[in-house]
mmCIF file of C-alpha atoms in Angstrom:
data_model
loop_
_atom_site.group_PDB
_atom_site.id
_atom_site.type_symbol
_atom_site.label_atom_id
_atom_site.label_comp_id
_atom_site.label_asym_id
_atom_site.label_seq_id
_atom_site.Cartn_x
_atom_site.Cartn_y
_atom_site.Cartn_z
ATOM 1 C CA UNK Z 1 -19.062 203.155 117.460
ATOM 2 C CA UNK Z 2 -17.232 206.071 119.695
ATOM 3 C CA UNK Z 3 -18.446 206.966 123.329
ATOM 4 C CA UNK Z 4 -19.125 209.821 124.715
ATOM 5 C CA UNK Z 5 -19.599 211.965 127.761
ATOM 6 C CA UNK Z 6 -22.170 213.962 128.670
ATOM 7 C CA UNK Z 7 -23.234 215.927 132.144
ATOM 8 C CA UNK Z 8 -26.418 214.909 133.763
ATOM 9 C CA UNK Z 9 -27.750 217.147 136.971
ATOM 10 C CA UNK Z 10 -24.265 217.131 137.515
ATOM 11 C CA UNK Z 11 -23.475 213.366 136.825
ATOM 12 C CA UNK Z 12 -21.047 211.866 133.918
ATOM 13 C CA UNK Z 13 -22.634 209.827 131.320
ATOM 14 C CA UNK Z 14 -20.927 207.325 129.354
ATOM 15 C CA UNK Z 15 -23.076 207.237 125.557
ATOM 16 C CA UNK Z 16 -22.305 204.948 123.286
ATOM 17 C CA UNK Z 17 -22.921 207.195 119.362
ATOM 18 C CA UNK Z 18 -23.030 204.821 116.474
ATOM 19 C CA UNK Z 19 -21.284 206.415 113.220
ATOM 20 C CA UNK Z 20 -23.363 207.669 110.395
ATOM 21 C CA UNK Z 21 -22.458 205.212 108.027
ATOM 22 C CA UNK Z 22 -21.574 207.967 105.184
ATOM 23 C CA UNK Z 23 -23.977 207.563 101.352
ATOM 24 C CA UNK Z 24 -22.688 206.120 98.733
ATOM 25 C CA UNK Z 25 -22.372 209.251 96.045
ATOM 26 C CA UNK Z 26 -24.187 207.636 92.759
ATOM 27 C CA UNK Z 27 -23.322 208.607 90.179
ATOM 28 C CA UNK Z 28 -25.299 209.618 87.203
ATOM 29 C CA UNK Z 29 -27.333 207.570 84.748
ATOM 30 C CA UNK Z 30 -26.371 207.823 80.984
ATOM 31 C CA UNK Z 31 -28.501 206.798 78.805
ATOM 32 C CA UNK Z 32 -27.421 205.658 75.546
ATOM 33 C CA UNK Z 33 -28.868 208.065 71.950
ATOM 34 C CA UNK Z 34 -29.966 205.383 69.935
ATOM 35 C CA UNK Z 35 -25.873 204.440 69.061
ATOM 36 C CA UNK Z 36 -24.267 201.697 70.097
ATOM 37 C CA UNK Z 37 -21.825 203.467 72.969
ATOM 38 C CA UNK Z 38 -22.657 201.866 75.929
ATOM 39 C CA UNK Z 39 -23.186 204.417 78.703
ATOM 40 C CA UNK Z 40 -20.498 204.495 81.644
ATOM 41 C CA UNK Z 41 -22.420 202.727 83.945
ATOM 42 C CA UNK Z 42 -23.369 199.685 81.113
ATOM 43 C CA UNK Z 43 -21.776 196.876 82.810
ATOM 44 C CA UNK Z 44 -19.105 195.549 80.786
ATOM 45 C CA UNK Z 45 -17.614 192.034 79.111
ATOM 46 C CA UNK Z 46 -15.806 190.304 82.250
ATOM 47 C CA UNK Z 47 -12.169 189.991 81.134
ATOM 48 C CA UNK Z 48 -11.567 186.139 80.096
ATOM 49 C CA UNK Z 49 -9.180 184.452 82.295
ATOM 50 C CA UNK Z 50 -6.146 183.598 81.039
ATOM 51 C CA UNK Z 51 -5.034 180.577 80.954
ATOM 52 C CA UNK Z 52 -1.792 177.801 80.761
ATOM 53 C CA UNK Z 53 -1.558 176.355 77.578
ATOM 54 C CA UNK Z 54 -1.287 173.204 76.461
ATOM 55 C CA UNK Z 55 1.442 171.444 76.336
ATOM 56 C CA UNK Z 56 2.797 169.138 72.732
ATOM 57 C CA UNK Z 57 2.856 166.587 74.182
ATOM 58 C CA UNK Z 58 6.406 164.744 72.991
ATOM 59 C CA UNK Z 59 5.812 161.814 70.414
ATOM 60 C CA UNK Z 60 5.535 158.565 72.935
ATOM 61 C CA UNK Z 61 8.439 155.460 71.407
ATOM 62 C CA UNK Z 62 7.601 154.159 68.608
ATOM 63 C CA UNK Z 63 6.552 149.979 69.623
ATOM 64 C CA UNK Z 64 8.455 147.472 69.255
ATOM 65 C CA UNK Z 65 7.405 143.935 68.290
ATOM 66 C CA UNK Z 66 6.543 141.289 70.646
ATOM 67 C CA UNK Z 67 8.875 138.647 68.739
ATOM 68 C CA UNK Z 68 11.782 140.411 66.148
ATOM 69 C CA UNK Z 69 12.034 139.738 63.246
ATOM 70 C CA UNK Z 70 13.365 136.302 61.523
ATOM 71 C CA UNK Z 71 16.980 136.621 60.126
ATOM 72 C CA UNK Z 72 17.777 137.294 56.760
ATOM 73 C CA UNK Z 73 17.659 133.638 54.960
ATOM 74 C CA UNK Z 74 21.447 132.694 54.579
ATOM 75 C CA UNK Z 75 22.531 133.509 51.340
ATOM 76 C CA UNK Z 76 23.056 130.333 49.158
ATOM 77 C CA UNK Z 77 26.811 128.665 47.621
ATOM 78 C CA UNK Z 78 27.009 129.445 43.990
ATOM 79 C CA UNK Z 79 27.369 126.183 41.783
ATOM 80 C CA UNK Z 80 30.740 124.656 42.429
ATOM 81 C CA UNK Z 81 31.496 124.802 37.946
ATOM 82 C CA UNK Z 82 34.150 121.874 38.699
ATOM 83 C CA UNK Z 83 31.178 119.676 39.750
ATOM 84 C CA UNK Z 84 31.734 116.538 38.128
ATOM 85 C CA UNK Z 85 27.575 115.331 37.715
ATOM 86 C CA UNK Z 86 27.290 119.269 36.665
ATOM 87 C CA UNK Z 87 29.909 118.668 33.647
ATOM 88 C CA UNK Z 88 28.561 114.882 32.519
ATOM 89 C CA UNK Z 89 27.999 114.185 29.464
ATOM 90 C CA UNK Z 90 23.718 112.191 29.164
ATOM 91 C CA UNK Z 91 22.620 109.263 26.596
ATOM 92 C CA UNK Z 92 21.235 113.137 25.006
ATOM 93 C CA UNK Z 93 24.199 114.958 24.548
ATOM 94 C CA UNK Z 94 23.580 115.343 20.632
ATOM 95 C CA UNK Z 95 20.688 117.734 21.694
ATOM 96 C CA UNK Z 96 22.306 119.220 24.993
ATOM 97 C CA UNK Z 97 25.308 120.598 21.926
ATOM 98 C CA UNK Z 98 22.886 121.746 19.385
ATOM 99 C CA UNK Z 99 24.310 119.225 16.832
ATOM 100 C CA UNK Z 100 22.746 115.583 15.286
ATOM 101 C CA UNK Z 101 23.925 112.728 14.264
ATOM 102 C CA UNK Z 102 24.236 111.204 11.095
ATOM 103 C CA UNK Z 103 23.881 107.564 9.977
ATOM 104 C CA UNK Z 104 25.781 106.347 7.090
ATOM 105 C CA UNK Z 105 25.535 102.721 8.420
ATOM 106 C CA UNK Z 106 23.089 100.323 10.463
ATOM 107 C CA UNK Z 107 24.472 97.506 11.710
ATOM 108 C CA UNK Z 108 22.650 93.890 11.444
ATOM 109 C CA UNK Z 109 23.147 91.539 14.481
ATOM 110 C CA UNK Z 110 22.244 90.469 17.045
ATOM 111 C CA UNK Z 111 21.712 93.208 20.803
ATOM 112 C CA UNK Z 112 25.022 92.022 22.672
ATOM 113 C CA UNK Z 113 24.347 90.770 26.254
ATOM 114 C CA UNK Z 114 25.259 93.922 28.616
ATOM 115 C CA UNK Z 115 23.319 96.195 26.365
ATOM 116 C CA UNK Z 116 19.685 97.527 26.898
ATOM 117 C CA UNK Z 117 17.812 97.150 23.270
ATOM 118 C CA UNK Z 118 13.932 98.593 22.126
ATOM 119 C CA UNK Z 119 11.736 96.610 19.576
ATOM 120 C CA UNK Z 120 10.454 99.735 17.523
ATOM 121 C CA UNK Z 121 6.955 98.343 17.365
ATOM 122 C CA UNK Z 122 4.484 98.336 14.038
ATOM 123 C CA UNK Z 123 4.430 96.186 10.976
ATOM 124 C CA UNK Z 124 5.560 99.262 8.430
ATOM 125 C CA UNK Z 125 8.429 99.594 11.276
ATOM 126 C CA UNK Z 126 10.031 94.514 10.174
ATOM 127 C CA UNK Z 127 10.631 92.795 7.002
ATOM 128 C CA UNK Z 128 10.034 89.359 6.735
ATOM 129 C CA UNK Z 129 12.224 88.408 4.216
ATOM 130 C CA UNK Z 130 14.942 85.148 2.858
ATOM 131 C CA UNK Z 131 17.984 85.665 3.965
ATOM 132 C CA UNK Z 132 21.138 84.477 2.921
ATOM 133 C CA UNK Z 133 24.005 83.643 5.378
ATOM 134 C CA UNK Z 134 27.747 83.522 5.294
ATOM 135 C CA UNK Z 135 30.485 82.903 8.647
ATOM 136 C CA UNK Z 136 34.082 83.240 7.458
ATOM 137 C CA UNK Z 137 35.539 82.974 11.078
ATOM 138 C CA UNK Z 138 34.344 84.585 14.111
ATOM 139 C CA UNK Z 139 32.927 86.936 11.579
ATOM 140 C CA UNK Z 140 28.847 86.332 10.384
ATOM 141 C CA UNK Z 141 26.954 88.313 7.777
ATOM 142 C CA UNK Z 142 23.762 88.937 5.910
ATOM 143 C CA UNK Z 143 22.398 89.584 2.460
ATOM 144 C CA UNK Z 144 19.603 90.366 0.825
ATOM 145 C CA UNK Z 145 18.111 87.701 -1.405
ATOM 146 C CA UNK Z 146 15.337 89.440 -3.803
ATOM 147 C CA UNK Z 147 12.656 87.946 -4.672
ATOM 148 C CA UNK Z 148 13.608 86.652 -8.346
ATOM 149 C CA UNK Z 149 16.811 83.717 -6.559
ATOM 150 C CA UNK Z 150 14.247 82.704 -3.867
ATOM 151 C CA UNK Z 151 13.214 79.924 -6.269
ATOM 152 C CA UNK Z 152 16.751 78.484 -6.689
ATOM 153 C CA UNK Z 153 18.299 79.332 -3.491
ATOM 154 C CA UNK Z 154 15.704 77.288 -1.296
ATOM 155 C CA UNK Z 155 18.486 74.905 -0.394
ATOM 156 C CA UNK Z 156 20.227 78.361 0.893
ATOM 157 C CA UNK Z 157 18.424 81.766 2.042
ATOM 158 C CA UNK Z 158 17.181 80.973 5.205
ATOM 159 C CA UNK Z 159 13.407 82.577 5.824
ATOM 160 C CA UNK Z 160 13.600 85.954 8.613
ATOM 161 C CA UNK Z 161 11.955 88.825 9.998
ATOM 162 C CA UNK Z 162 14.071 91.448 10.562
ATOM 163 C CA UNK Z 163 14.138 94.027 12.845
ATOM 164 C CA UNK Z 164 14.224 98.181 14.186
ATOM 165 C CA UNK Z 165 16.194 97.706 17.274
ATOM 166 C CA UNK Z 166 17.831 100.741 19.335
ATOM 167 C CA UNK Z 167 19.218 100.162 22.724
ATOM 168 C CA UNK Z 168 20.450 103.059 25.649
ATOM 169 C CA UNK Z 169 23.045 104.787 23.312
ATOM 170 C CA UNK Z 170 20.526 105.695 20.066
ATOM 171 C CA UNK Z 171 22.650 103.603 17.947
ATOM 172 C CA UNK Z 172 20.208 102.325 15.223
ATOM 173 C CA UNK Z 173 20.694 98.042 15.071
ATOM 174 C CA UNK Z 174 18.970 95.177 12.664
ATOM 175 C CA UNK Z 175 18.183 91.892 14.316
ATOM 176 C CA UNK Z 176 18.091 89.536 12.400
ATOM 177 C CA UNK Z 177 14.912 86.825 13.933
ATOM 178 C CA UNK Z 178 15.533 82.830 12.498
ATOM 179 C CA UNK Z 179 12.183 81.718 11.837
ATOM 180 C CA UNK Z 180 10.870 78.172 11.184
ATOM 181 C CA UNK Z 181 11.562 76.759 7.039
ATOM 182 C CA UNK Z 182 9.079 75.652 5.054
ATOM 183 C CA UNK Z 183 8.637 71.756 7.189
ATOM 184 C CA UNK Z 184 7.713 74.886 10.126
ATOM 185 C CA UNK Z 185 9.627 72.909 12.648
ATOM 186 C CA UNK Z 186 10.848 75.964 15.061
ATOM 187 C CA UNK Z 187 13.563 75.416 17.703
ATOM 188 C CA UNK Z 188 14.060 76.703 21.644
ATOM 189 C CA UNK Z 189 16.572 79.113 20.584
ATOM 190 C CA UNK Z 190 14.169 80.885 18.393
ATOM 191 C CA UNK Z 191 11.435 80.785 19.825
ATOM 192 C CA UNK Z 192 12.446 82.837 22.497
ATOM 193 C CA UNK Z 193 14.214 85.553 20.673
ATOM 194 C CA UNK Z 194 10.558 85.986 19.692
ATOM 195 C CA UNK Z 195 9.435 86.084 22.532
ATOM 196 C CA UNK Z 196 12.008 88.747 23.510
ATOM 197 C CA UNK Z 197 11.548 90.595 20.332
ATOM 198 C CA UNK Z 198 7.574 90.543 21.321
ATOM 199 C CA UNK Z 199 8.353 92.138 25.421
ATOM 200 C CA UNK Z 200 11.226 94.649 24.243
ATOM 201 C CA UNK Z 201 8.283 96.997 21.504
ATOM 202 C CA UNK Z 202 6.823 98.097 25.340
ATOM 203 C CA UNK Z 203 10.159 98.421 27.150
ATOM 204 C CA UNK Z 204 13.456 97.895 27.723
ATOM 205 C CA UNK Z 205 15.472 94.042 27.368
ATOM 206 C CA UNK Z 206 19.223 92.606 28.575
ATOM 207 C CA UNK Z 207 19.369 89.309 26.287
ATOM 208 C CA UNK Z 208 21.760 86.898 27.262
ATOM 209 C CA UNK Z 209 22.018 83.089 26.229
ATOM 210 C CA UNK Z 210 21.534 80.341 28.241
ATOM 211 C CA UNK Z 211 23.430 77.776 26.512
ATOM 212 C CA UNK Z 212 22.046 75.471 29.258
ATOM 213 C CA UNK Z 213 19.088 75.697 28.330
ATOM 214 C CA UNK Z 214 19.385 76.469 24.926
ATOM 215 C CA UNK Z 215 17.723 79.553 24.991
ATOM 216 C CA UNK Z 216 17.591 82.835 24.963
ATOM 217 C CA UNK Z 217 16.599 84.581 28.365
ATOM 218 C CA UNK Z 218 15.764 88.729 29.186
ATOM 219 C CA UNK Z 219 15.798 91.376 32.059
ATOM 220 C CA UNK Z 220 13.803 94.263 32.792
ATOM 221 C CA UNK Z 221 15.559 97.493 34.681
ATOM 222 C CA UNK Z 222 14.382 97.665 38.191
ATOM 223 C CA UNK Z 223 14.444 101.901 37.391
ATOM 224 C CA UNK Z 224 12.237 103.659 35.106
ATOM 225 C CA UNK Z 225 14.600 104.240 31.954
ATOM 226 C CA UNK Z 226 13.988 106.831 28.887
ATOM 227 C CA UNK Z 227 12.245 106.113 26.209
ATOM 228 C CA UNK Z 228 13.895 105.869 23.375
ATOM 229 C CA UNK Z 229 14.776 108.493 20.613
ATOM 230 C CA UNK Z 230 14.108 106.369 17.504
ATOM 231 C CA UNK Z 231 16.302 108.736 14.443
ATOM 232 C CA UNK Z 232 14.945 110.436 11.787
ATOM 233 C CA UNK Z 233 14.631 107.726 9.026
ATOM 234 C CA UNK Z 234 12.491 106.043 6.851
ATOM 235 C CA UNK Z 235 12.945 101.597 7.922
ATOM 236 C CA UNK Z 236 13.247 102.272 3.386
ATOM 237 C CA UNK Z 237 16.425 103.600 4.787
ATOM 238 C CA UNK Z 238 17.330 101.697 7.135
ATOM 239 C CA UNK Z 239 16.764 98.916 5.044
ATOM 240 C CA UNK Z 240 19.321 100.692 2.991
ATOM 241 C CA UNK Z 241 21.933 101.569 4.751
ATOM 242 C CA UNK Z 242 22.184 97.693 6.381
ATOM 243 C CA UNK Z 243 22.445 95.789 3.620
ATOM 244 C CA UNK Z 244 24.509 98.352 1.429
ATOM 245 C CA UNK Z 245 26.762 95.973 -0.678
ATOM 246 C CA UNK Z 246 24.688 93.520 0.499
ATOM 247 C CA UNK Z 247 21.904 92.894 -1.836
ATOM 248 C CA UNK Z 248 22.151 89.556 -4.314
ATOM 249 C CA UNK Z 249 19.650 89.879 -6.818
ATOM 250 C CA UNK Z 250 21.849 87.863 -9.423
ATOM 251 C CA UNK Z 251 23.242 84.364 -9.860
ATOM 252 C CA UNK Z 252 26.280 85.975 -11.450
ATOM 253 C CA UNK Z 253 27.129 87.350 -8.084
ATOM 254 C CA UNK Z 254 29.603 87.903 -6.685
ATOM 255 C CA UNK Z 255 28.970 86.136 -3.351
ATOM 256 C CA UNK Z 256 26.823 83.176 -4.940
ATOM 257 C CA UNK Z 257 30.253 82.536 -7.025
ATOM 258 C CA UNK Z 258 32.308 81.931 -4.518
ATOM 259 C CA UNK Z 259 29.163 79.595 -2.544
ATOM 260 C CA UNK Z 260 29.646 77.555 -5.885
ATOM 261 C CA UNK Z 261 33.528 77.603 -5.613
ATOM 262 C CA UNK Z 262 34.009 79.293 -8.559
ATOM 263 C CA UNK Z 263 36.899 82.078 -8.904
#
């Protein structure tokens, strides 16, 4: 606001003069003629504000497990090629070597006191017959006698039970057990042997002589042993192999002539 001085009656008065505000010059209004071109006075869309781009987050570091993974198992030691346990042959070594044992003879004997044996069960694996026994020193030989000669040799032959047996080494043998004679009298040796033979049908046995009491006694294993492996032979074949060359079928047999003192 400006101040002016005006004379009034010879005096000067200060008068405030308010300046005039200049009027705003109006812009001519422009209209559209049906087209889409806006007039110069049409409000323009405000430009979008420029914003800073969102920064790309850095990849997060992998999370570590709470506990470390277990250590890989230790590599086993290679087997020792010189380990005696792996080189030892078992009782059935012939099967592991791909071979089969060929049986050419079957001994006739009593079970040894140091061997484990079993008796094959079943009537088809035993024979009750008459035999002739000869002793020469410590050797004892058993002969089969043809039934046609039993009457003539009644004083020399002995009734016997022939049993099919096998030991832990798979050795086949025939066990001859004497039976009571025609008078029916038995003895403690025979009775105890028959009892052990019955037990040996189902378990391994070891038979020893008890000379003090005149009987046979036997032992059974405390550990479990594998079942016996019987050879693929019929009982007929076993008898043939066990008594080959020891069959008396004639009164003129050399063994009978020897018994009678003949040449």
